[in-house]
GROMACS .gro file of C-alpha atoms in nm:
model
  249
    1MET     CA    1   8.425   3.916   4.328
    2SER     CA    2   8.806   3.910   4.332
    3SER     CA    3   9.087   4.083   4.193
    4SER     CA    4   9.271   3.993   3.875
    5SER     CA    5   9.633   3.853   3.885
    6LEU     CA    6   9.880   3.960   3.623
    7VAL     CA    7   9.667   3.978   3.305
    8ILE     CA    8   9.742   4.253   3.045
    9ALA     CA    9   9.511   4.322   2.742
   10ARG     CA   10   9.659   4.245   2.421
   11THR     CA   11   9.735   4.532   2.176
   12GLY     CA   12   9.817   4.566   1.823
   13ARG     CA   13   9.703   4.368   1.516
   14HIS     CA   14  10.037   4.172   1.409
   15ARG     CA   15   9.867   3.842   1.528
   16GLN     CA   16   9.535   3.927   1.375
   17ARG     CA   17   9.354   3.644   1.172
   18TYR     CA   18   9.193   3.743   0.850
   19GLU     CA   19   8.959   3.541   0.609
   20ASN     CA   20   8.868   3.657   0.265
   21ASN     CA   21   8.984   4.023   0.369
   22LEU     CA   22   8.741   4.001   0.693
   23ARG     CA   23   8.896   4.049   1.017
   24LEU     CA   24   8.791   3.743   1.240
   25VAL     CA   25   8.619   3.833   1.564
   26SER     CA   26   8.548   3.637   1.865
   27GLY     CA   27   8.311   3.726   2.151
   28CYS     CA   28   8.050   3.624   2.387
   29ILE     CA   29   7.729   3.701   2.578
   30PRO     CA   30   7.821   3.667   2.946
   31TYR     CA   31   7.507   3.592   3.174
   32ARG     CA   32   7.400   3.481   3.501
   33LEU     CA   33   7.053   3.323   3.617
   34ARG     CA   34   6.894   3.560   3.878
   35GLU     CA   35   6.705   3.376   4.171
   36ASP     CA   36   6.356   3.484   4.169
   37LYS     CA   37   6.125   3.314   4.427
   38GLU     CA   38   5.826   3.529   4.352
   39ASP     CA   39   5.825   3.454   3.997
   40CYS     CA   40   5.608   3.139   3.935
   41SER     CA   41   5.567   3.175   3.563
   42GLY     CA   42   5.868   2.929   3.496
   43ASN     CA   43   5.984   3.157   3.219
   44ILE     CA   44   6.366   3.138   3.219
   45GLU     CA   45   6.391   3.457   3.040
   46ASN     CA   46   6.267   3.660   3.340
   47ARG     CA   47   6.562   3.519   3.539
   48ILE     CA   48   6.847   3.589   3.287
   49GLN     CA   49   7.085   3.899   3.321
   50VAL     CA   50   7.331   3.965   3.061
   51LEU     CA   51   7.660   4.167   3.113
   52MET     CA   52   7.743   4.451   2.874
   53VAL     CA   53   8.050   4.687   2.841
   54SER     CA   54   8.094   5.022   2.716
   55SER     CA   55   8.268   5.124   2.400
   56PRO     CA   56   8.573   5.357   2.443
   57ASN     CA   57   8.486   5.688   2.324
   58ARG     CA   58   8.123   5.602   2.232
   59ASN     CA   59   7.816   5.630   2.448
   60ASP     CA   60   7.686   5.274   2.399
   61LEU     CA   61   7.683   4.932   2.534
   62VAL     CA   62   7.806   4.625   2.361
   63PHE     CA   63   7.904   4.236   2.427
   64PRO     CA   64   8.281   4.151   2.486
   65LYS     CA   65   8.438   4.069   2.163
   66GLY     CA   66   8.756   4.134   1.985
   67GLY     CA   67   9.017   4.017   1.739
   68TRP     CA   68   9.098   3.624   1.711
   69GLU     CA   69   9.451   3.601   1.700
   70ASP     CA   70   9.690   3.346   1.539
   71ASP     CA   71   9.808   3.163   1.865
   72GLU     CA   72   9.471   3.080   1.997
   73ASN     CA   73   9.153   2.903   1.898
   74VAL     CA   74   8.818   3.086   1.863
   75LEU     CA   75   8.714   2.959   2.215
   76GLU     CA   76   9.020   3.096   2.374
   77ALA     CA   77   8.960   3.425   2.208
   78ALA     CA   78   8.623   3.448   2.334
   79CYS     CA   79   8.728   3.369   2.697
   80ARG     CA   80   9.030   3.625   2.668
   81GLU     CA   81   8.810   3.915   2.546
   82ALA     CA   82   8.555   3.843   2.829
   83LEU     CA   83   8.833   3.862   3.086
   84GLU     CA   84   9.002   4.178   2.927
   85GLU     CA   85   8.698   4.391   2.866
   86ALA     CA   86   8.442   4.280   3.123
   87GLY     CA   87   8.662   4.108   3.378
   88VAL     CA   88   8.458   3.793   3.405
   89LYS     CA   89   8.550   3.411   3.396
   90GLY     CA   90   8.309   3.136   3.352
   91ILE     CA   91   8.167   2.855   3.158
   92LEU     CA   92   8.169   2.889   2.772
   93ARG     CA   93   7.933   2.706   2.561
   94LYS     CA   94   8.128   2.540   2.305
   95THR     CA   95   7.881   2.558   2.026
   96PRO     CA   96   7.870   2.910   1.888
   97LEU     CA   97   7.543   3.117   1.892
   98GLY     CA   98   7.618   3.196   1.519
   99ILE     CA   99   7.865   3.375   1.282
  100TRP     CA  100   7.783   3.722   1.170
  101GLU     CA  101   7.957   3.937   0.917
  102PHE     CA  102   7.931   4.314   0.996
  103ARG     CA  103   8.079   4.632   0.923
  104SER     CA  104   8.253   4.870   1.187
  105LYS     CA  105   8.044   5.196   1.136
  106SER     CA  106   8.284   5.386   1.386
  107ARG     CA  107   8.634   5.293   1.261
  108GLN     CA  108   8.600   5.124   0.923
  109ASN     CA  109   8.986   5.033   0.939
  110ILE     CA  110   8.925   4.846   1.259
  111CYS     CA  111   8.840   4.516   1.082
  112SER     CA  112   8.985   4.532   0.734
  113GLN     CA  113   9.020   4.799   0.438
  114GLU     CA  114   8.651   4.758   0.370
  115GLY     CA  115   8.572   4.768   0.728
  116GLY     CA  116   8.427   4.402   0.724
  117CYS     CA  117   8.437   4.152   1.030
  118LYS     CA  118   8.347   3.803   1.084
  119GLY     CA  119   8.239   3.752   1.422
  120TYR     CA  120   8.191   3.429   1.624
  121MET     CA  121   7.974   3.464   1.937
  122PHE     CA  122   7.921   3.218   2.234
  123ALA     CA  123   7.723   3.218   2.560
  124LEU     CA  124   7.937   3.251   2.861
  125GLU     CA  125   7.790   3.157   3.206
  126VAL     CA  126   7.977   3.391   3.468
  127THR     CA  127   8.102   3.214   3.769
  128GLU     CA  128   8.349   3.477   3.883
  129GLU     CA  129   8.343   3.862   3.836
  130LEU     CA  130   8.668   4.040   3.891
  131ASP     CA  131   8.698   4.384   4.091
  132THR     CA  132   8.969   4.481   3.871
  133TRP     CA  133   9.034   4.394   3.506
  134PRO     CA  134   9.282   4.489   3.226
  135GLU     CA  135   9.049   4.736   3.033
  136GLN     CA  136   8.891   4.888   3.343
  137GLY     CA  137   9.010   5.215   3.280
  138ASN     CA  138   8.844   5.243   2.926
  139ARG     CA  139   8.525   5.038   2.984
  140ASP     CA  140   8.246   5.026   3.225
  141ARG     CA  141   8.037   4.714   3.265
  142LYS     CA  142   7.657   4.672   3.355
  143TRP     CA  143   7.436   4.393   3.425
  144VAL     CA  144   7.096   4.428   3.249
  145ASN     CA  145   6.786   4.205   3.194
  146THR     CA  146   6.730   4.080   2.837
  147LYS     CA  147   6.455   4.320   2.755
  148GLU     CA  148   6.701   4.624   2.834
  149ALA     CA  149   6.966   4.447   2.651
  150PHE     CA  150   6.757   4.429   2.331
  151LYS     CA  151   6.704   4.802   2.346
  152LEU     CA  152   7.070   4.883   2.417
  153CYS     CA  153   7.183   4.671   2.122
  154ARG     CA  154   7.300   4.914   1.878
  155TYR     CA  155   7.345   4.683   1.568
  156GLU     CA  156   7.111   4.426   1.408
  157TRP     CA  157   7.357   4.149   1.436
  158MET     CA  158   7.396   4.178   1.807
  159ARG     CA  159   7.013   4.182   1.846
  160GLU     CA  160   7.008   3.871   1.633
  161ALA     CA  161   7.295   3.710   1.851
  162LEU     CA  162   7.087   3.816   2.181
  163GLU     CA  163   6.777   3.631   2.030
  164LYS     CA  164   6.967   3.314   1.973
  165PHE     CA  165   7.120   3.339   2.321
  166VAL     CA  166   6.760   3.341   2.483
  167ARG     CA  167   6.653   3.048   2.294
  168VAL     CA  168   6.956   2.839   2.365
  169ILE     CA  169   6.965   2.919   2.731
  170ALA     CA  170   6.593   2.834   2.768
  171GLU     CA  171   6.645   2.502   2.570
  172ASP     CA  172   6.934   2.415   2.785
  173LYS     CA  173   6.740   2.466   3.089
  174GLU     CA  174   6.464   2.257   2.975
  175VAL     CA  175   6.723   1.982   2.923
  176GLU     CA  176   6.869   2.024   3.271
  177THR     CA  177   6.522   2.015   3.438
  178ARG     CA  178   6.434   1.689   3.250
  179GLU     CA  179   6.785   1.529   3.376
  180GLU     CA  180   6.719   1.631   3.721
  181THR     CA  181   6.368   1.502   3.722
  182GLN     CA  182   6.493   1.178   3.576
  183ILE     CA  183   6.751   1.130   3.842
  184VAL     CA  184   6.499   1.203   4.115
  185GLU     CA  185   6.271   0.952   3.959
  186ASN     CA  186   6.555   0.697   3.931
  187LEU     CA  187   6.641   0.749   4.291
  188GLY     CA  188   6.281   0.693   4.403
  189HIS     CA  189   6.265   0.358   4.217
  190LEU     CA  190   6.589   0.246   4.408
  191ALA     CA  191   6.419   0.339   4.750
  192LEU     CA  192   6.705   0.577   4.835
  193PRO     CA  193   6.678   0.872   5.049
  194LEU     CA  194   6.602   1.209   4.848
  195THR     CA  195   6.863   1.377   5.054
  196LEU     CA  196   7.125   1.190   4.847
  197PRO     CA  197   7.363   1.458   4.702
  198LEU     CA  198   7.262   1.498   4.318
  199PRO     CA  199   7.558   1.522   4.076
  200LEU     CA  200   7.371   1.793   3.900
  201GLN     CA  201   7.347   2.010   4.211
  202LEU     CA  202   7.740   2.022   4.247
  203PRO     CA  203   7.826   2.374   4.228
  204VAL     CA  204   8.094   2.478   3.950
  205SER     CA  205   8.353   2.575   4.241
  206ASP     CA  206   8.362   2.209   4.352
  207VAL     CA  207   8.433   2.041   4.006
  208VAL     CA  208   8.696   2.288   3.882
  209VAL     CA  209   9.049   2.388   3.921
  210GLY     CA  210   9.302   2.134   4.040
  211GLY     CA  211   9.679   2.131   4.008
  212CYS     CA  212   9.720   2.461   3.804
  213GLN     CA  213   9.598   2.784   4.004
  214MET     CA  214   9.655   3.020   3.703
  215ILE     CA  215   9.405   2.811   3.514
  216ALA     CA  216   9.153   3.024   3.694
  217SER     CA  217   9.230   3.320   3.449
  218ASN     CA  218   9.056   3.107   3.179
  219CYS     CA  219   8.711   2.973   3.137
  220TYR     CA  220   8.568   2.633   3.120
  221VAL     CA  221   8.398   2.504   2.793
  222LYS     CA  222   8.062   2.347   2.830
  223THR     CA  223   8.027   2.098   2.512
  224SER     CA  224   7.654   2.044   2.554
  225SER     CA  225   7.379   2.095   2.813
  226SER     CA  226   7.496   1.790   3.016
  227HIS     CA  227   7.784   1.827   3.267
  228HIS     CA  228   8.088   1.764   3.056
  229HIS     CA  229   8.348   2.050   3.108
  230VAL     CA  230   8.690   2.102   2.949
  231ILE     CA  231   8.917   2.372   3.040
  232ALA     CA  232   9.006   2.623   2.757
  233SER     CA  233   9.369   2.721   2.852
  234PHE     CA  234   9.562   3.026   2.721
  235PRO     CA  235   9.920   2.915   2.605
  236TRP     CA  236  10.099   3.161   2.841
  237HIS     CA  237   9.943   2.989   3.147
  238CYS     CA  238   9.952   2.626   3.159
  239ALA     CA  239   9.857   2.308   2.983
  240PRO     CA  240   9.489   2.218   2.947
  241GLN     CA  241   9.333   1.979   3.193
  242GLU     CA  242   9.012   1.787   3.177
  243VAL     CA  243   8.805   1.859   3.499
  244ALA     CA  244   8.481   1.683   3.504
  245THR     CA  245   8.350   1.450   3.254
  246ASP     CA  246   8.019   1.257   3.215
  247MET     CA  247   7.990   1.055   2.919
  248SER     CA  248   7.684   0.901   2.956
  249TYR     CA  249   7.525   1.085   2.683
   0.00000   0.00000   0.00000
């Protein structure tokens, strides 16, 4: 874990986006894959842990989300909310898990006059967890497995997003495993030693962040299951940079 730099949670609704009288919301499901050498089933779901945060003034846990503002794109909004509410950074899967319309049951005026929201949800692979974060005073965070997360989801749309998330992560892992197997097979055909470092084994920390240190406050965007990462930068930090690109797909 590390401490956050000078990042302050955004407040107010003067920059809020609306569409057809619905407040536009962006959020994510932060996750990590737990190493479990005792699990021989090969079921990726058994290794997934997701991060949930408490809601102010309510006894429930939710995924980080919040208003999508007019000076950022939907990916940047999801990254910002993850940092502000949960204090995490990571790799955001560019393709959304889905788009859901829902009503705010606790405070109807939080979304629109009718209490309606249109939410975009993404998967965020956590690479850094901060010791302190902007909304730490109002929110607690908790890592849970997917079975517990389903029980904790208060709303149907959250459960649907979690179901889609589990499917997507499992599919991505299958693709990654096939790619790694193919690389090993190709190396075998070339009669190269199997101890040769494989590109797919390169840790995230070895391929990210160069030139602009404050970019660490953002998160990287994963365009597909292959290793193609693009930095999603916030306008108040610095210009976006392309970090690691594999265009072989």
